[in-house]
Amino acid sequence: MDSIRGQQAWDLHERIVENEKKRRLLMAKNAELLSRIYDNNYYQELLGDEQGKWSGYLGELNIFYSRSKVFNLVAIYKKFTDKLNITPEKWVQIPTSRLVDMLPFVTEQNAEDWFSKALTLTSRDWLIESRRAKGLITEEDQHEHRMDSYNICS
C-alpha cells in the first residue's frame, strides 16, 4: 500500500517539475518578446497611444507583469542570452533571484562556475560568495565596529 502511495506522490511531483521547466522556458521567451516590444516602443502602438507608458502596457489584463519582474527578466535575458550567448535552457533552471545577483559579475569565462554555485550553494553560502564577487563585505570578513554613543538633547 505504501509503495503505491509513494509512486503516486512521485508521479505528481515529476509532473510539477516538468510543468515548472516549461513555465520557465516560456518566461524566458516572453522576456525576449518583452525586450523587443520595449526597445522598439511597440507598446505605444499596442496601446494605440503615442504617449503610452510601458507600465500601461504591462498592466494590461492579459499581460499583467510587474515592472520590476519584467526589468529583471529582460536584464537576465539580455545578459545571458544576448551578451554571453547562453541559451535560456541553460539558465532557466537557476532561481531568478540568483541570476539577478550574478548580473554584475558573470562573464563568459566564469559563467559555468557561477551556474554550478547557483544550483548547489545554500542560501547563506550563496550570499557570501555573491557579495564577495561584487567586492562587498561578507559576514566572514574581519571588520570592526565603533561603539560610539550619542546623547540626544531634548
Backbone as a printed PyTorch tensor [residue, N CA C, xyz], in Angstrom:
tensor([[[  0.8260,  -1.2010,   0.0000],
         [  0.0000,   0.0000,   0.0000],
         [  0.8640,   1.2560,   0.0000]],

        [[  1.9260,   1.3190,   0.8170],
         [  2.7870,   2.4900,   0.8910],
         [  3.5510,   2.7180,  -0.4010]],

        [[  3.9310,   1.6260,  -1.0930],
         [  4.6820,   1.7980,  -2.3350],
         [  3.7980,   2.3940,  -3.4380]],

        [[  2.5310,   2.0630,  -3.4640],
         [  1.6090,   2.6510,  -4.4460],
         [  1.4360,   4.1330,  -4.1520]],

        [[  1.2310,   4.4560,  -2.8990],
         [  1.0710,   5.8580,  -2.4830],
         [  2.3430,   6.6570,  -2.7740]],

        [[  3.4930,   6.0690,  -2.4940],
         [  4.7660,   6.7230,  -2.7840],
         [  4.9480,   6.9700,  -4.2710]],

        [[  4.5690,   5.9850,  -5.0790],
         [  4.6870,   6.1330,  -6.5360],
         [  3.7480,   7.2200,  -7.0490]],

        [[  2.5410,   7.2770,  -6.5240],
         [  1.6050,   8.3220,  -6.9230],
         [  2.1530,   9.7030,  -6.5710]],

        [[  2.7040,   9.8190,  -5.3720],
         [  3.2820,  11.0970,  -4.9470],
         [  4.4310,  11.4860,  -5.8680]],

        [[  5.2980,  10.5180,  -6.1850],
         [  6.4390,  10.7920,  -7.0600],
         [  5.9680,  11.2090,  -8.4610]],

        [[  4.9680,  10.5330,  -8.9900],
         [  4.4450,  10.8600, -10.3220],
         [  3.9040,  12.2900, -10.3600]],

        [[  3.1730,  12.6820,  -9.3170],
         [  2.6490,  14.0460,  -9.2370],
         [  3.7990,  15.0530,  -9.1550]],

        [[  4.7830,  14.7420,  -8.3450],
         [  5.9550,  15.6120,  -8.2140],
         [  6.6590,  15.7720,  -9.5610]],

        [[  6.8610,  14.7060, -10.2760],
         [  7.5260,  14.7570, -11.5900],
         [  6.7460,  15.6260, -12.5780]],

        [[  5.4300,  15.5450, -12.5250],
         [  4.6080,  16.3840, -13.4070],
         [  4.7870,  17.8560, -13.0660]],

        [[  4.8510,  18.1740, -11.7710],
         [  5.0730,  19.5590, -11.3460],
         [  6.4340,  20.0430, -11.8440]],

        [[  7.4680,  19.2300, -11.6790],
         [  8.8150,  19.5960, -12.1240],
         [  8.8190,  19.8610, -13.6240]],

        [[  8.1830,  19.0010, -14.3890],
         [  8.1290,  19.1740, -15.8490],
         [  7.3600,  20.4440, -16.2230]],

        [[  6.2450,  20.6920, -15.5590],
         [  5.4790,  21.9130, -15.8210],
         [  6.2880,  23.1560, -15.4730]],

        [[  7.0420,  23.0910, -14.3870],
         [  7.8630,  24.2350, -13.9840],
         [  8.9480,  24.5150, -15.0210]],

        [[  9.5560,  23.4830, -15.5710],
         [ 10.5500,  23.6720, -16.6400],
         [  9.9170,  24.3830, -17.8370]],

        [[  8.7340,  23.9440, -18.2100],
         [  8.0310,  24.5600, -19.3390],
         [  7.7000,  26.0250, -19.0430]],

        [[  7.2280,  26.2880, -17.8110],
         [  6.8710,  27.6560, -17.4250],
         [  8.0850,  28.5710, -17.4900]],

        [[  9.2050,  28.0950, -16.9940],
         [ 10.4190,  28.9130, -17.0050],
         [ 10.9090,  29.1850, -18.4160]],

        [[ 10.8220,  28.1890, -19.2880],
         [ 11.2200,  28.4130, -20.6840],
         [ 10.2870,  29.4120, -21.3670]],

        [[  8.9990,  29.3080, -21.0890],
         [  8.0520,  30.2730, -21.6460],
         [  8.3280,  31.6770, -21.1230]],

        [[  8.7100,  31.7810, -19.8560],
         [  9.0320,  33.0750, -19.2760],
         [ 10.2630,  33.6660, -19.9600]],

        [[ 11.2490,  32.8350, -20.2630],
         [ 12.4430,  33.3040, -20.9780],
         [ 12.0730,  33.7910, -22.3820]],

        [[ 11.1860,  33.0770, -23.0370],
         [ 10.7310,  33.5020, -24.3730],
         [  9.9660,  34.8180, -24.2710]],

        [[  9.1510,  34.9560, -23.2290],
         [  8.4400,  36.2200, -23.0210],
         [  9.4060,  37.3610, -22.7380]],

        [[ 10.4880,  37.0740, -22.0330],
         [ 11.4970,  38.1090, -21.7670],
         [ 12.0680,  38.6300, -23.0730]],

        [[ 12.3330,  37.7400, -24.0070],
         [ 12.8350,  38.1650, -25.3220],
         [ 11.8020,  39.0460, -26.0320]],

        [[ 10.5520,  38.6180, -26.0340],
         [  9.4890,  39.3720, -26.7020],
         [  9.2610,  40.7250, -26.0320]],

        [[  9.2290,  40.7230, -24.7090],
         [  9.0430,  41.9750, -23.9810],
         [ 10.1900,  42.9420, -24.2550]],

        [[ 11.3790,  42.4150, -24.3510],
         [ 12.5450,  43.2370, -24.6540],
         [ 12.3940,  43.9120, -26.0140]],

        [[ 11.9540,  43.1610, -26.9890],
         [ 11.7590,  43.7210, -28.3390],
         [ 10.6440,  44.7700, -28.3540]],

        [[  9.5670,  44.4800, -27.6340],
         [  8.4610,  45.4360, -27.5620],
         [  8.9270,  46.7310, -26.9050]],

        [[  9.6850,  46.6110, -25.8180],
         [ 10.1630,  47.7920, -25.1100],
         [ 11.1950,  48.5660, -25.9370]],

        [[ 12.1950,  47.8790, -26.4540],
         [ 13.2740,  48.5350, -27.1890],
         [ 12.7800,  49.2960, -28.4100]],

        [[ 11.6930,  48.8170, -29.0090],
         [ 11.1510,  49.4530, -30.2140],
         [  9.9260,  50.3150, -29.9470]],

        [[  9.5870,  50.5120, -28.6860],
         [  8.3970,  51.2820, -28.2890],
         [  7.1130,  50.7450, -28.9210]],

        [[  7.0890,  49.4670, -29.2040],
         [  5.8860,  48.8690, -29.7850],
         [  4.7060,  48.9250, -28.8300]],

        [[  4.9580,  49.0620, -27.5480],
         [  3.8680,  49.1230, -26.5730],
         [  2.9590,  50.3200, -26.8470]],

        [[  3.5130,  51.4050, -27.4020],
         [  2.6860,  52.5650, -27.7350],
         [  1.7270,  52.2350, -28.8720]],

        [[  2.2170,  51.4720, -29.8360],
         [  1.3370,  51.0130, -30.9240],
         [  0.2340,  50.1150, -30.3680]],

        [[  0.6290,  49.2110, -29.4840],
         [ -0.3360,  48.2660, -28.9270],
         [ -1.3840,  48.9590, -28.0590]],

        [[ -0.9650,  50.0330, -27.3890],
         [ -1.9120,  50.7950, -26.5780],
         [ -2.7230,  51.7840, -27.4090]],

        [[ -2.2670,  52.0210, -28.6580],
         [ -2.9420,  52.9940, -29.5100],
         [ -2.7340,  54.4150, -29.0280]],

        [[ -1.5640,  54.6870, -28.4560],
         [ -1.2930,  55.9910, -27.8690],
         [  0.1930,  56.3130, -28.0240]],

        [[  0.4990,  57.3740, -28.7660],
         [  1.9030,  57.7690, -28.9660],
         [  2.5970,  58.1180, -27.6590]],

        [[  1.8450,  58.5300, -26.6680],
         [  2.3910,  58.8810, -25.3610],
         [  2.2220,  57.7520, -24.3430]],

        [[  1.7770,  56.5810, -24.8300],
         [  1.5190,  55.4510, -23.9400],
         [  2.7440,  55.0660, -23.1300]],

        [[  2.4980,  54.6240, -21.9270],
         [  3.5700,  54.2710, -20.9950],
         [  3.7810,  52.7580, -20.9680]],

        [[  5.0250,  52.3800, -20.7620],
         [  5.4030,  50.9710, -20.6280],
         [  4.5950,  50.3140, -19.5120]],

        [[  4.4360,  51.0050, -18.4020],
         [  3.6780,  50.4570, -17.2790],
         [  2.2150,  50.2210, -17.6620]],

        [[  1.6900,  51.0510, -18.5540],
         [  0.3310,  50.8450, -19.0280],
         [  0.1960,  49.5470, -19.7990]],

        [[  1.1860,  49.2700, -20.6280],
         [  1.1760,  48.0100, -21.3800],
         [  1.2940,  46.8160, -20.4270]],

        [[  2.2180,  46.9060, -19.4730],
         [  2.4200,  45.7930, -18.5410],
         [  1.1990,  45.5560, -17.6630]],

        [[  0.3970,  46.5960, -17.4480],
         [ -0.7980,  46.4740, -16.6290],
         [ -2.0030,  45.9210, -17.3620]],

        [[ -1.8780,  45.7170, -18.6680],
         [ -2.9890,  45.1220, -19.4240],
         [ -3.3950,  43.8010, -18.7790]],

        [[ -4.6750,  43.5280, -18.6880],
         [ -5.1560,  42.3370, -18.0020],
         [ -4.6170,  41.0380, -18.5900]],

        [[ -4.3910,  41.0070, -19.8980],
         [ -3.8760,  39.7710, -20.4920],
         [ -2.3420,  39.6930, -20.4410]],

        [[ -1.6750,  40.7030, -19.9130],
         [ -0.2190,  40.6910, -19.7140],
         [  0.0630,  40.6410, -18.2180]],

        [[ -0.2240,  41.7170, -17.5210],
         [ -0.1550,  41.8690, -16.0730],
         [  1.1340,  41.3710, -15.4320]],

        [[  2.2380,  41.9550, -15.8570],
         [  3.5360,  41.7290, -15.2210],
         [  3.9020,  42.9870, -14.4410]],

        [[  4.5690,  42.8060, -13.3180],
         [  5.0640,  43.9840, -12.6080],
         [  6.2910,  44.5100, -13.3470]],

        [[  6.5290,  45.8180, -13.2340],
         [  7.6940,  46.4170, -13.9040],
         [  8.9900,  45.8190, -13.3880]],

        [[  9.0610,  45.5660, -12.0870],
         [ 10.3040,  45.0200, -11.5380],
         [ 10.5700,  43.6090, -12.0530]],

        [[  9.5220,  42.8090, -12.1800],
         [  9.6920,  41.4550, -12.7050],
         [ 10.1690,  41.5070, -14.1470]],

        [[  9.5620,  42.3560, -14.9500],
         [  9.9550,  42.4800, -16.3560],
         [ 11.3710,  43.0410, -16.4570]],

        [[ 11.6790,  44.0400, -15.6460],
         [ 13.0340,  44.6150, -15.6520],
         [ 14.0690,  43.5210, -15.4030]],

        [[ 13.8190,  42.6870, -14.3830],
         [ 14.7520,  41.6040, -14.0680],
         [ 14.8200,  40.5620, -15.1750]],

        [[ 13.6680,  40.1450, -15.6870],
         [ 13.6520,  39.1320, -16.7450],
         [ 14.3840,  39.6060, -17.9990]],

        [[ 14.1330,  40.8380, -18.3840],
         [ 14.7830,  41.3840, -19.5800],
         [ 16.2850,  41.5340, -19.3480]],

        [[ 16.6700,  41.9990, -18.1670],
         [ 18.1040,  42.1310, -17.8630],
         [ 18.7940,  40.7700, -17.8990]],

        [[ 18.1400,  39.7560, -17.3610],
         [ 18.6830,  38.3960, -17.3760],
         [ 18.8210,  37.9050, -18.8150]],

        [[ 17.7590,  38.0660, -19.5830],
         [ 17.7800,  37.6040, -20.9740],
         [ 18.8870,  38.3080, -21.7670]],

        [[ 18.9650,  39.6290, -21.6440],
         [ 19.9690,  40.3810, -22.4120],
         [ 21.3900,  40.0020, -22.0130]],

        [[ 21.6140,  39.7990, -20.7210],
         [ 22.9640,  39.4700, -20.2550],
         [ 23.3670,  38.0620, -20.6920]],

        [[ 22.5400,  37.0970, -20.3390],
         [ 22.9340,  35.7110, -20.5540],
         [ 22.7750,  35.2490, -22.0000]],

        [[ 21.6820,  35.6220, -22.6330],
         [ 21.4390,  35.1230, -23.9820],
         [ 22.0370,  36.0510, -25.0360]],

        [[ 21.7120,  37.3380, -24.9550],
         [ 22.2140,  38.2580, -25.9780],
         [ 23.7200,  38.5030, -25.8590]],

        [[ 24.1850,  38.7860, -24.6560],
         [ 25.5920,  39.1680, -24.4780],
         [ 26.5350,  37.9700, -24.3640]],

        [[ 26.1540,  36.9720, -23.5710],
         [ 27.0400,  35.8350, -23.3210],
         [ 26.7330,  34.6120, -24.1890]],

        [[ 25.6990,  34.7000, -25.0210],
         [ 25.3010,  33.6000, -25.9270],
         [ 25.0210,  32.2880, -25.1990]],

        [[ 24.3610,  32.3930, -24.0480],
         [ 23.9650,  31.2160, -23.2780],
         [ 22.4700,  31.0140, -23.5080]],

        [[ 22.1010,  29.8410, -23.9630],
         [ 20.6970,  29.5910, -24.2740],
         [ 19.8540,  29.5940, -22.9980]],

        [[ 18.5990,  30.0180, -23.1080],
         [ 17.7140,  30.0110, -21.9310],
         [ 17.5970,  28.6310, -21.2820]],

        [[ 17.6610,  27.5760, -22.0630],
         [ 17.5680,  26.2310, -21.4900],
         [ 18.6500,  25.9960, -20.4390]],

        [[ 19.7550,  26.6870, -20.5830],
         [ 20.8790,  26.5330, -19.6570],
         [ 20.6620,  27.3240, -18.3590]],

        [[ 20.0400,  28.5000, -18.4550],
         [ 19.9140,  29.3370, -17.2550],
         [ 18.5400,  29.3420, -16.5970]],

        [[ 17.5240,  28.8210, -17.2540],
         [ 16.1820,  28.8740, -16.6370],
         [ 16.0510,  27.9870, -15.4070]],

        [[ 16.9500,  27.0520, -15.2470],
         [ 16.8840,  26.1650, -14.0760],
         [ 17.3690,  26.8490, -12.8000]],

        [[ 17.9870,  28.0210, -12.9430],
         [ 18.5390,  28.7560, -11.8060],
         [ 17.4910,  29.7510, -11.2950]],

        [[ 17.3250,  29.8700,  -9.9850],
         [ 16.3500,  30.8360,  -9.4600],
         [ 16.6260,  32.2540,  -9.9720]],

        [[ 15.5710,  32.9600, -10.2970],
         [ 15.6760,  34.3140, -10.8360],
         [ 16.4770,  35.2310,  -9.9200]],

        [[ 16.2680,  35.1170,  -8.6180],
         [ 16.9860,  35.9940,  -7.6920],
         [ 18.4940,  35.7910,  -7.7910]],

        [[ 18.9250,  34.5740,  -8.0110],
         [ 20.3590,  34.3130,  -8.1440],
         [ 20.8910,  34.7900,  -9.4890]],

        [[ 20.0860,  34.6770, -10.5160],
         [ 20.5030,  35.2090, -11.8180],
         [ 20.6840,  36.7260, -11.7340]],

        [[ 19.7710,  37.3870, -11.0480],
         [ 19.8750,  38.8400, -10.8680],
         [ 21.1380,  39.1740, -10.0720]],

        [[ 21.4070,  38.3930,  -9.0290],
         [ 22.6310,  38.6030,  -8.2470],
         [ 23.8830,  38.5230,  -9.1150]],

        [[ 23.8810,  37.6160, -10.0720],
         [ 25.0530,  37.3800, -10.9260],
         [ 25.2820,  38.4380, -11.9920]],

        [[ 24.2740,  39.2030, -12.3320],
         [ 24.3700,  40.1350, -13.4560],
         [ 25.6290,  41.0110, -13.4440]],

        [[ 26.0290,  41.5790, -12.2980],
         [ 27.1850,  42.4820, -12.3250],
         [ 28.5340,  41.8040, -12.5600]],

        [[ 28.6460,  40.5200, -12.2820],
         [ 29.9850,  39.9220, -12.3140],
         [ 30.1440,  38.6720, -13.1810]],

        [[ 29.0760,  38.1330, -13.7050],
         [ 29.2340,  36.9210, -14.5090],
         [ 29.7800,  37.2800, -15.8950]],

        [[ 30.6910,  36.4380, -16.3800],
         [ 31.3150,  36.6220, -17.7000],
         [ 31.2850,  35.2990, -18.4520]],

        [[ 31.6920,  35.3310, -19.7040],
         [ 31.7900,  34.0830, -20.4600],
         [ 32.7250,  33.1030, -19.7670]],

        [[ 33.7990,  33.6390, -19.1960],
         [ 34.8130,  32.7910, -18.5850],
         [ 34.3460,  32.1490, -17.2710]],

        [[ 33.5020,  32.8290, -16.5040],
         [ 33.1330,  32.2830, -15.2000],
         [ 31.6740,  31.8200, -15.1040]],

        [[ 30.9330,  31.8940, -16.1900],
         [ 29.5030,  31.5720, -16.1510],
         [ 29.2410,  30.1430, -15.6860]],

        [[ 29.9580,  29.1830, -16.2150],
         [ 29.7330,  27.7830, -15.8180],
         [ 29.9340,  27.5910, -14.3180]],

        [[ 30.9830,  28.1940, -13.8020],
         [ 31.2770,  28.0910, -12.3740],
         [ 30.1490,  28.7050, -11.5450]],

        [[ 29.6770,  29.8840, -11.9640],
         [ 28.6120,  30.5430, -11.2080],
         [ 27.2870,  29.8160, -11.3320]],

        [[ 27.0080,  29.2160, -12.4840],
         [ 25.7830,  28.4320, -12.6310],
         [ 25.8230,  27.2460, -11.6730]],

        [[ 26.9700,  26.6020, -11.5850],
         [ 27.1200,  25.4750, -10.6700],
         [ 26.9070,  25.9180,  -9.2220]],

        [[ 27.5060,  27.0400,  -8.8580],
         [ 27.3220,  27.5590,  -7.5000],
         [ 25.8600,  27.8980,  -7.2390]],

        [[ 25.2050,  28.5090,  -8.2140],
         [ 23.8090,  28.9180,  -8.0500],
         [ 22.8880,  27.7220,  -7.8090]],

        [[ 23.2620,  26.5850,  -8.3640],
         [ 22.4310,  25.3890,  -8.2200],
         [ 22.7660,  24.5550,  -6.9880]],

        [[ 23.9210,  24.8020,  -6.3730],
         [ 24.3330,  23.9140,  -5.2860],
         [ 24.5290,  24.5930,  -3.9290]],

        [[ 24.8620,  25.8660,  -3.9080],
         [ 25.1620,  26.5230,  -2.6360],
         [ 23.9020,  26.7660,  -1.8030]],

        [[ 24.0670,  26.7100,  -0.5020],
         [ 22.9770,  27.0750,   0.3970],
         [ 22.7500,  28.5840,   0.2870]],

        [[ 21.6620,  29.0600,   0.8200],
         [ 21.3680,  30.4990,   0.7700],
         [ 22.4720,  31.3170,   1.4260]],

        [[ 22.9350,  30.8740,   2.5730],
         [ 23.9880,  31.5910,   3.2930],
         [ 25.2830,  31.6120,   2.4750]],

        [[ 25.6810,  30.4430,   1.9570],
         [ 26.9160,  30.3700,   1.1750],
         [ 26.8050,  31.1870,  -0.1140]],

        [[ 25.6140,  31.1590,  -0.7300],
         [ 25.4100,  31.9570,  -1.9400],
         [ 25.5810,  33.4450,  -1.6340]],

        [[ 25.0010,  33.8930,  -0.5310],
         [ 25.1000,  35.2890,  -0.1480],
         [ 26.5660,  35.6980,   0.0420]],

        [[ 27.3150,  34.8680,   0.7210],
         [ 28.7330,  35.1570,   0.9520],
         [ 29.4930,  35.2150,  -0.3640]],

        [[ 29.3260,  34.2140,  -1.2100],
         [ 30.0650,  34.1500,  -2.4830],
         [ 29.6870,  35.2910,  -3.4240]],

        [[ 28.3970,  35.5720,  -3.5350],
         [ 27.9730,  36.6250,  -4.4680],
         [ 28.3870,  38.0040,  -3.9620]],

        [[ 28.3210,  38.2350,  -2.6650],
         [ 28.7840,  39.5210,  -2.1120],
         [ 30.2870,  39.6780,  -2.3220]],

        [[ 31.0160,  38.6100,  -2.1270],
         [ 32.4640,  38.6570,  -2.3350],
         [ 32.7730,  38.9870,  -3.8120]],

        [[ 32.0360,  38.3910,  -4.7320],
         [ 32.2470,  38.6490,  -6.1600],
         [ 31.9380,  40.1010,  -6.5170]],

        [[ 31.0310,  40.7200,  -5.7760],
         [ 30.6840,  42.1230,  -6.0070],
         [ 31.6280,  43.0720,  -5.2810]],

        [[ 32.5630,  42.5060,  -4.5190],
         [ 33.5050,  43.3350,  -3.7700],
         [ 32.9110,  43.9040,  -2.4940]],

        [[ 31.8460,  43.2880,  -2.0000],
         [ 31.1910,  43.7560,  -0.7790],
         [ 31.6810,  42.9550,   0.4180]],

        [[ 31.5330,  43.5180,   1.5760],
         [ 31.9390,  42.8440,   2.8000],
         [ 30.9640,  41.6930,   3.0770]],

        [[ 31.5010,  40.6170,   3.6300],
         [ 30.6640,  39.4650,   3.9760],
         [ 30.7690,  39.2080,   5.4700]],

        [[ 29.9150,  38.3540,   5.9600],
         [ 29.9500,  38.0440,   7.3850],
         [ 31.2090,  37.2840,   7.7700]],

        [[ 31.9010,  36.7190,   6.8000],
         [ 33.1440,  36.0020,   7.0880],
         [ 34.3520,  36.9360,   7.1480]],

        [[ 34.2200,  38.1360,   6.6140],
         [ 35.3310,  39.0790,   6.6050],
         [ 35.5480,  39.6580,   7.9970]],

        [[ 36.7970,  39.9790,   8.2820],
         [ 37.1280,  40.6330,   9.5390],
         [ 36.7610,  42.1080,   9.4140]],

        [[ 36.0350,  42.6040,  10.3610],
         [ 35.7370,  44.0290,  10.3750],
         [ 35.4500,  44.4600,  11.8160]],

        [[ 35.6660,  45.7270,  12.0420],
         [ 35.4810,  46.2660,  13.3820],
         [ 34.2960,  47.2160,  13.3980]],

        [[ 33.6920,  47.3070,  14.5430],
         [ 32.5820,  48.2380,  14.7260],
         [ 32.9870,  49.2660,  15.7680]],

        [[ 32.6760,  50.4910,  15.5000],
         [ 32.8630,  51.5320,  16.5170],
         [ 31.6340,  51.5580,  17.3930]],

        [[ 31.8750,  51.6170,  18.6530],
         [ 30.7610,  51.6360,  19.5890],
         [ 30.6190,  53.0370,  20.1920]],

        [[ 30.3490,  54.0020,  19.3520],
         [ 30.1310,  55.3630,  19.8200],
         [ 28.7360,  55.4670,  20.4120]],

        [[ 28.6280,  56.2620,  21.4320],
         [ 27.3030,  56.5180,  21.9740],
         [ 27.0220,  58.0230,  21.8660]],

        [[ 25.7910,  58.3110,  21.6660],
         [ 25.3790,  59.6960,  21.4700],
         [ 24.2760,  60.0480,  22.4720]],

        [[ 24.3230,  61.2920,  22.9510],
         [ 23.2650,  61.7890,  23.8130],
         [ 22.3100,  62.6000,  22.9690]],

        [[ 21.0610,  62.3790,  23.1900],
         [ 20.0440,  63.1220,  22.4440],
         [ 19.5420,  64.2350,  23.3410]],

        [[ 19.6220,  65.4330,  22.8500],
         [ 19.1650,  66.5950,  23.6160],
         [ 17.6610,  66.7380,  23.4180]],

        [[ 16.9920,  67.0700,  24.4840],
         [ 15.5480,  67.2680,  24.3310],
         [ 15.1790,  68.7090,  24.4860]]])
